[in-house]
């Protein structure tokens, strides 16, 4: 009996609503049309149990039909436009992702090639080469055509111990040595140890580095030379800007 | 007391319009349109309250929201089309007003199409093929 009472309640409510809306209507000219739609709604409610028996419930059917109509209609193009905008935004997002992925793969490939070249030409063991690619417009006039450009190269040489420094030197010594030697010749060899950014760290601890300065000289100049040759080679072979190449020692 | 406000506004604007009509019919029409819009805006809040109450009642009575939405859409279309048509009619453009009303009628009929579709579908299913 519950479905009967629910159905009756629905029918009564719809009829009351319909009469109320009849009162609310602004003018006579619309009346016939509104009455037609209202009577159709009442009919739909009356037929509700029957429709539910044959197919699914009329309310869900109606909502599906109305949403379908909304999508097709020109008058409610706002919703469709929103969808289109969403699609466009998603498309551009996916495009950016793909671009980034492509650049990453290309960068890895280039890095591999650079590593091989460095090892062949200089005989210096290379721990890792990182290449950052970025897209830049081909020419000023057409901004949609972009070509990848190598924006930064980081060559990481093996750490002090791995490169065959004498065994009695401690790790800390090796690091301070490199920094001490590099400062006067103004090469941006960076050491990334725990001490933080190179110059500030080395000047703040002069007592540590000062004591090893004589031993540092040979090792440091050696590294600088190596890094300079690597940099020159990369700059000439890959047509790069010198400032975009960074040669580092591996952080301990 | 709000009815006094509305009627007072209407009377004042009528007098002003009658005064101004001889010299500047254009401004008279603008005044008419503005008065109409003001009264309409004034009524908007009241109609909104009525609709909210209707919605609440329907919800508690278990009427499906999709029915109520359809009904409210019909009323909205009827009100807006009527209002626009009357302003245009005031300006003396009877034919444009008729077109606006036609658009309102067509849009109401468009709302009826899904309902008709479901009913016809059911009838077709009831009858043996």
Coordinates of C-alpha atoms in Angstrom, one line a residue:
Chain A
X1 CA 0.0 0.0 0.0
X2 CA 2.9 2.4 0.4
X3 CA 3.4 2.8 -3.3
X4 CA -0.3 3.7 -3.6
X5 CA -0.2 6.4 -0.9
X6 CA 3.0 7.7 -2.5
X7 CA 1.5 7.8 -5.9
X8 CA -1.7 9.5 -4.6
X9 CA 0.4 12.1 -2.7
X10 CA 2.4 12.8 -5.8
X11 CA -0.7 13.3 -8.0
X12 CA -2.4 15.5 -5.4
X13 CA 0.7 17.7 -5.1
X14 CA 1.1 18.0 -8.8
X15 CA -2.6 19.0 -9.2
X16 CA -2.3 21.6 -6.4
X17 CA 0.9 23.0 -8.0
X18 CA -0.8 23.2 -11.4
X19 CA -3.7 25.2 -10.0
X20 CA -1.4 27.4 -8.1
X21 CA 0.7 28.0 -11.3
X22 CA -2.5 28.8 -13.1
X23 CA -2.9 31.7 -10.7
X24 CA 0.6 32.8 -11.0
X25 CA 0.6 33.0 -14.7
X26 CA 1.0 36.6 -15.9
X27 CA -1.3 36.7 -18.9
X28 CA -3.9 34.9 -20.9
X29 CA -1.8 34.6 -24.0
X30 CA 0.5 32.0 -22.5
X31 CA -2.3 30.2 -20.8
X32 CA -3.1 27.5 -23.3
X33 CA 0.4 26.5 -23.7
X34 CA 1.2 26.3 -20.0
X35 CA -2.1 24.4 -19.4
X36 CA -1.0 21.9 -22.0
X37 CA 2.3 21.3 -20.4
X38 CA 0.8 21.1 -16.9
X39 CA -1.8 18.6 -18.1
X40 CA 0.9 16.5 -19.7
X41 CA 2.8 16.5 -16.4
X42 CA -0.4 15.4 -14.5
X43 CA -0.9 12.7 -17.0
X44 CA 2.7 11.6 -16.6
X45 CA 2.2 11.4 -12.8
X46 CA -1.0 9.5 -13.2
X47 CA 0.7 7.0 -15.5
X48 CA 3.7 6.8 -13.2
X49 CA 3.2 3.3 -11.9
X50 CA 2.3 1.9 -15.3
X51 CA 5.4 3.5 -16.9
X52 CA 7.5 2.2 -14.0
X53 CA 6.1 -1.3 -14.7
X54 CA 7.0 -1.1 -18.4
X55 CA 10.3 0.7 -18.3
X56 CA 12.1 2.6 -15.6
X57 CA 10.7 5.4 -13.5
X58 CA 9.2 8.4 -15.4
X59 CA 11.1 10.9 -13.4
X60 CA 14.5 9.5 -14.3
X61 CA 13.4 9.1 -17.9
X62 CA 12.2 12.6 -18.0
X63 CA 15.4 14.0 -16.6
X64 CA 17.5 12.0 -19.1
X65 CA 15.3 13.3 -22.0
X66 CA 15.6 16.9 -20.7
X67 CA 19.3 16.7 -20.3
X68 CA 19.7 15.3 -23.8
X69 CA 17.5 18.0 -25.1
X70 CA 19.6 20.6 -23.3
X71 CA 22.7 19.4 -24.9
X72 CA 21.2 19.5 -28.4
X73 CA 19.5 22.8 -28.0
X74 CA 21.0 26.0 -29.3
X75 CA 19.2 28.1 -26.7
X76 CA 21.1 26.4 -23.9
X77 CA 24.4 26.5 -25.6
X78 CA 26.0 27.8 -22.5
X79 CA 26.4 24.3 -21.0
X80 CA 27.8 23.0 -24.2
X81 CA 30.2 25.8 -24.4
X82 CA 31.5 25.1 -20.9
X83 CA 32.0 21.5 -22.0
X84 CA 34.0 22.7 -25.1
X85 CA 36.1 25.0 -22.9
X86 CA 36.8 22.1 -20.5
X87 CA 37.8 19.9 -23.4
X88 CA 40.1 22.6 -24.8
X89 CA 41.7 23.1 -21.4
X90 CA 42.3 19.4 -21.0
X91 CA 43.7 19.2 -24.5
X92 CA 46.2 21.9 -23.8
X93 CA 47.1 20.3 -20.5
X94 CA 47.7 17.0 -22.3
X95 CA 49.7 18.7 -25.0
X96 CA 52.0 20.4 -22.4
X97 CA 52.4 17.0 -20.6
X98 CA 53.4 15.4 -23.9
X99 CA 55.8 18.2 -24.7
X100 CA 57.4 17.9 -21.3
X101 CA 57.8 14.2 -21.7
X102 CA 59.3 14.5 -25.1
X103 CA 61.7 17.1 -23.9
X104 CA 62.7 14.8 -21.0
X105 CA 63.3 11.9 -23.3
X106 CA 65.3 14.0 -25.8
X107 CA 67.3 15.5 -22.9
X108 CA 68.2 12.0 -21.7
X109 CA 69.2 11.0 -25.1
X110 CA 71.4 14.0 -25.6
X111 CA 72.9 13.5 -22.2
X112 CA 73.9 10.0 -23.0
X113 CA 75.6 11.1 -26.2
X114 CA 77.4 13.9 -24.4
X115 CA 78.6 11.5 -21.8
X116 CA 80.0 9.2 -24.4
X117 CA 81.7 12.0 -26.2
X118 CA 83.3 13.4 -23.1
X119 CA 84.6 10.0 -22.1
X120 CA 86.0 9.4 -25.6
X121 CA 87.6 12.8 -26.1
X122 CA 89.0 13.6 -22.7
X123 CA 89.3 10.2 -21.1
X124 CA 87.8 11.7 -18.0
X125 CA 85.3 9.6 -16.2
X126 CA 81.9 11.2 -16.0
X127 CA 79.4 10.4 -13.3
X128 CA 76.4 11.9 -14.9
X129 CA 75.3 14.4 -17.5
X130 CA 72.1 16.2 -17.1
X131 CA 70.6 18.2 -20.0
X132 CA 67.7 20.5 -19.7
X133 CA 65.8 21.3 -22.9
X134 CA 63.4 24.1 -23.4
X135 CA 61.2 25.1 -26.3
X136 CA 61.9 28.4 -28.0
X137 CA 60.1 30.0 -31.0
X138 CA 61.9 29.3 -34.2
X139 CA 61.6 32.9 -35.3
X140 CA 60.0 36.0 -33.9
X141 CA 57.1 36.1 -36.3
X142 CA 55.5 32.7 -35.8
X143 CA 55.1 31.8 -32.2
X144 CA 53.4 28.5 -32.8
X145 CA 56.4 26.9 -34.2
X146 CA 58.9 26.0 -31.5
X147 CA 62.1 24.1 -31.6
X148 CA 63.9 22.5 -28.6
X149 CA 67.0 24.3 -27.4
X150 CA 69.5 23.1 -24.9
X151 CA 69.1 25.5 -22.0
X152 CA 71.4 24.0 -19.4
X153 CA 74.0 21.2 -19.2
X154 CA 75.3 19.9 -15.9
X155 CA 78.2 17.6 -16.0
X156 CA 78.9 15.8 -12.8
X157 CA 82.3 14.4 -12.4
X158 CA 83.1 11.7 -10.0
X159 CA 83.8 12.7 -6.4
X160 CA 87.2 13.4 -5.0
X161 CA 87.9 9.9 -3.8
X162 CA 86.6 8.2 -6.9
X163 CA 88.7 10.3 -9.2
X164 CA 91.8 8.9 -7.6
X165 CA 92.8 11.5 -5.1
X166 CA 95.3 10.3 -2.6
X167 CA 94.0 8.0 0.0
X168 CA 95.0 9.9 3.1
X169 CA 92.9 12.9 2.2
X170 CA 89.6 13.0 4.1
X171 CA 86.3 13.7 2.4
X172 CA 86.0 17.1 4.0
X173 CA 89.4 18.1 2.8
X174 CA 88.6 17.1 -0.7
X175 CA 85.6 19.4 -0.8
X176 CA 87.3 22.4 0.7
X177 CA 90.2 21.9 -1.6
X178 CA 88.0 22.2 -4.7
X179 CA 86.4 25.4 -3.5
X180 CA 89.6 27.0 -2.5
X181 CA 91.2 26.5 -5.8
X182 CA 88.3 27.6 -7.9
X183 CA 87.6 30.9 -6.3
X184 CA 90.5 32.9 -7.9
X185 CA 90.0 31.7 -11.4
X186 CA 86.3 32.5 -11.4
X187 CA 85.0 29.3 -12.8
X188 CA 81.6 28.3 -11.7
X189 CA 82.5 24.9 -10.6
X190 CA 80.1 24.1 -7.8
X191 CA 80.3 21.6 -5.1
X192 CA 77.1 20.5 -3.7
X193 CA 78.1 19.1 -0.4
X194 CA 76.2 19.6 2.8
X195 CA 78.0 22.9 3.3
X196 CA 75.6 24.6 1.0
X197 CA 76.3 27.1 -1.8
X198 CA 80.0 27.1 -2.5
X199 CA 81.4 30.6 -2.1
X200 CA 79.7 31.7 1.0
X201 CA 80.4 28.4 2.7
X202 CA 84.1 28.5 1.9
X203 CA 84.7 32.0 3.0
X204 CA 82.8 31.4 6.2
X205 CA 85.2 28.6 7.1
X206 CA 88.6 29.9 6.1
X207 CA 90.5 28.1 8.9
X208 CA 89.5 24.7 7.5
X209 CA 90.4 25.4 4.0
X210 CA 93.5 27.5 4.6
X211 CA 95.4 24.7 6.2
X212 CA 95.1 22.5 3.2
X213 CA 95.7 25.2 0.6
X214 CA 99.0 23.8 -0.7
X215 CA 97.7 20.3 -1.2
X216 CA 94.6 21.8 -2.7
X217 CA 96.4 23.7 -5.4
X218 CA 97.3 20.8 -7.5
X219 CA 94.1 18.9 -7.3
X220 CA 92.0 22.0 -7.8
X221 CA 93.8 23.2 -10.9
X222 CA 93.5 19.7 -12.2
X223 CA 89.8 19.7 -11.8
X224 CA 89.5 23.2 -13.2
X225 CA 91.4 22.2 -16.3
X226 CA 89.3 19.2 -16.8
X227 CA 86.1 21.0 -16.4
X228 CA 87.3 23.7 -18.8
X229 CA 88.2 21.2 -21.4
X230 CA 84.9 19.5 -21.0
X231 CA 83.1 22.7 -21.2
X232 CA 85.0 23.9 -24.3
X233 CA 84.4 20.6 -26.0
X234 CA 80.7 20.7 -25.3
X235 CA 80.3 24.3 -26.3
X236 CA 82.0 23.7 -29.7
X237 CA 80.4 20.3 -30.5
X238 CA 76.9 21.2 -29.4
X239 CA 76.9 24.8 -30.2
X240 CA 76.0 26.0 -26.7
X241 CA 76.5 29.1 -24.7
X242 CA 79.4 28.7 -22.3
X243 CA 77.4 29.9 -19.3
X244 CA 74.8 27.2 -19.8
X245 CA 77.4 24.5 -19.1
X246 CA 78.1 23.6 -15.5
X247 CA 80.7 21.1 -14.5
X248 CA 80.4 19.8 -10.9
X249 CA 82.0 17.3 -8.8
X250 CA 79.8 14.7 -7.4
X251 CA 78.5 15.6 -4.0
X252 CA 79.8 13.4 -1.2
Chain B
X1 CA 2.1 48.1 2.5
X2 CA 4.3 47.2 -0.4
X3 CA 1.3 47.5 -2.7
X4 CA 1.1 51.2 -1.8
X5 CA 4.7 51.6 -2.9
X6 CA 4.1 49.9 -6.1
X7 CA 1.0 51.8 -6.9
X8 CA 2.6 55.0 -5.9
X9 CA 5.5 54.4 -8.1
X10 CA 3.1 53.6 -11.0
X11 CA 1.0 56.7 -10.4
X12 CA 4.0 59.0 -10.2
X13 CA 5.6 57.6 -13.3
X14 CA 2.2 57.8 -15.2
X15 CA 1.9 61.5 -14.4
X16 CA 5.5 62.1 -15.4
X17 CA 5.0 60.2 -18.6
X18 CA 1.9 62.2 -19.4
X19 CA 3.7 65.4 -18.8
X20 CA 6.7 64.5 -20.8
X21 CA 5.0 62.7 -23.7
X22 CA 4.2 65.9 -25.6
X23 CA 7.8 67.2 -25.6
X24 CA 9.9 64.1 -25.7
X25 CA 8.1 60.8 -26.5
X26 CA 11.5 59.0 -26.4
X27 CA 12.0 59.8 -22.7
X28 CA 8.4 58.9 -22.0
X29 CA 9.1 55.5 -23.3
X30 CA 12.3 55.1 -21.3
X31 CA 10.4 56.1 -18.2
X32 CA 7.8 53.5 -18.9
X33 CA 10.4 50.8 -19.4
X34 CA 12.3 51.8 -16.3
X35 CA 9.1 51.8 -14.2
X36 CA 8.2 48.3 -15.6
X37 CA 11.7 46.9 -14.8
X38 CA 11.6 48.4 -11.3
X39 CA 8.3 46.9 -10.5
X40 CA 9.4 43.6 -11.9
X41 CA 12.6 43.6 -9.9
X42 CA 10.5 44.5 -6.8
X43 CA 8.3 41.5 -7.4
X44 CA 11.2 39.2 -8.2
X45 CA 12.1 38.8 -4.5
X46 CA 8.5 38.0 -3.6
X47 CA 8.2 35.5 -6.4
X48 CA 11.4 33.9 -5.4
X49 CA 10.1 33.5 -1.8
X50 CA 7.0 31.8 -3.2
X51 CA 9.0 29.5 -5.4
X52 CA 11.3 28.5 -2.5
X53 CA 8.3 27.7 -0.4
X54 CA 6.8 25.7 -3.3
X55 CA 10.0 23.8 -3.7
X56 CA 10.1 23.0 0.0
X57 CA 6.5 21.8 0.0
X58 CA 7.0 19.7 -3.1
X59 CA 10.1 18.1 -1.6
X60 CA 8.4 17.2 1.6
X61 CA 5.5 15.8 -0.3
X62 CA 7.8 13.6 -2.3
X63 CA 7.2 15.2 -5.7
X64 CA 10.0 14.4 -8.0
X65 CA 12.3 17.5 -8.4
X66 CA 12.3 17.1 -12.2
X67 CA 8.6 17.8 -12.3
X68 CA 8.9 20.9 -10.2
X69 CA 11.8 22.1 -12.3
X70 CA 9.8 21.8 -15.4
X71 CA 6.9 23.7 -13.9
X72 CA 9.1 26.4 -12.6
X73 CA 10.8 26.7 -16.0
X74 CA 7.4 27.2 -17.6
X75 CA 6.5 29.9 -15.2
X76 CA 9.8 31.6 -15.7
X77 CA 9.5 31.6 -19.5
X78 CA 6.0 32.8 -19.3
X79 CA 6.8 35.7 -17.0
X80 CA 9.9 36.9 -18.9
X81 CA 8.3 36.6 -22.3
X82 CA 5.3 38.4 -21.1
X83 CA 7.3 41.2 -19.5
X84 CA 9.5 41.8 -22.5
X85 CA 6.6 41.7 -24.9
X86 CA 4.7 44.3 -22.9
X87 CA 7.6 46.7 -22.8
X88 CA 8.0 46.4 -26.5
X89 CA 4.3 46.8 -27.0
X90 CA 4.4 50.0 -24.9
X91 CA 7.0 51.3 -27.4
X92 CA 4.4 50.7 -30.1
X93 CA 6.1 47.7 -31.7
X94 CA 3.2 45.3 -31.8
X95 CA 4.9 43.0 -34.3
X96 CA 8.0 42.5 -32.2
X97 CA 6.0 41.9 -29.2
X98 CA 4.1 39.2 -31.0
X99 CA 7.4 37.6 -32.0
X100 CA 8.6 37.6 -28.4
X101 CA 5.4 35.9 -27.3
X102 CA 5.8 33.4 -30.1
X103 CA 9.3 32.6 -28.8
X104 CA 7.9 32.1 -25.3
X105 CA 5.2 29.7 -26.6
X106 CA 7.7 27.7 -28.6
X107 CA 10.1 27.4 -25.7
X108 CA 7.3 26.2 -23.5
X109 CA 6.3 23.7 -26.1
X110 CA 9.9 22.5 -26.2
X111 CA 9.7 21.8 -22.5
X112 CA 6.7 19.6 -23.3
X113 CA 8.4 17.5 -25.8
X114 CA 10.2 15.1 -23.4
X115 CA 7.0 14.5 -21.5
X116 CA 5.0 13.8 -24.7
X117 CA 7.8 11.5 -25.7
X118 CA 7.6 9.4 -22.6
X119 CA 3.8 9.2 -22.7
X120 CA 3.8 8.1 -26.3
X121 CA 6.5 5.6 -25.6
X122 CA 4.4 4.1 -22.8
X123 CA 1.3 4.0 -24.9
X124 CA 3.1 2.3 -27.7
X125 CA 4.5 -0.3 -25.3
X126 CA 1.1 -0.9 -23.9
X127 CA -0.5 -1.7 -27.2
X128 CA 0.5 -4.9 -28.8
X129 CA 2.4 -4.3 -32.0

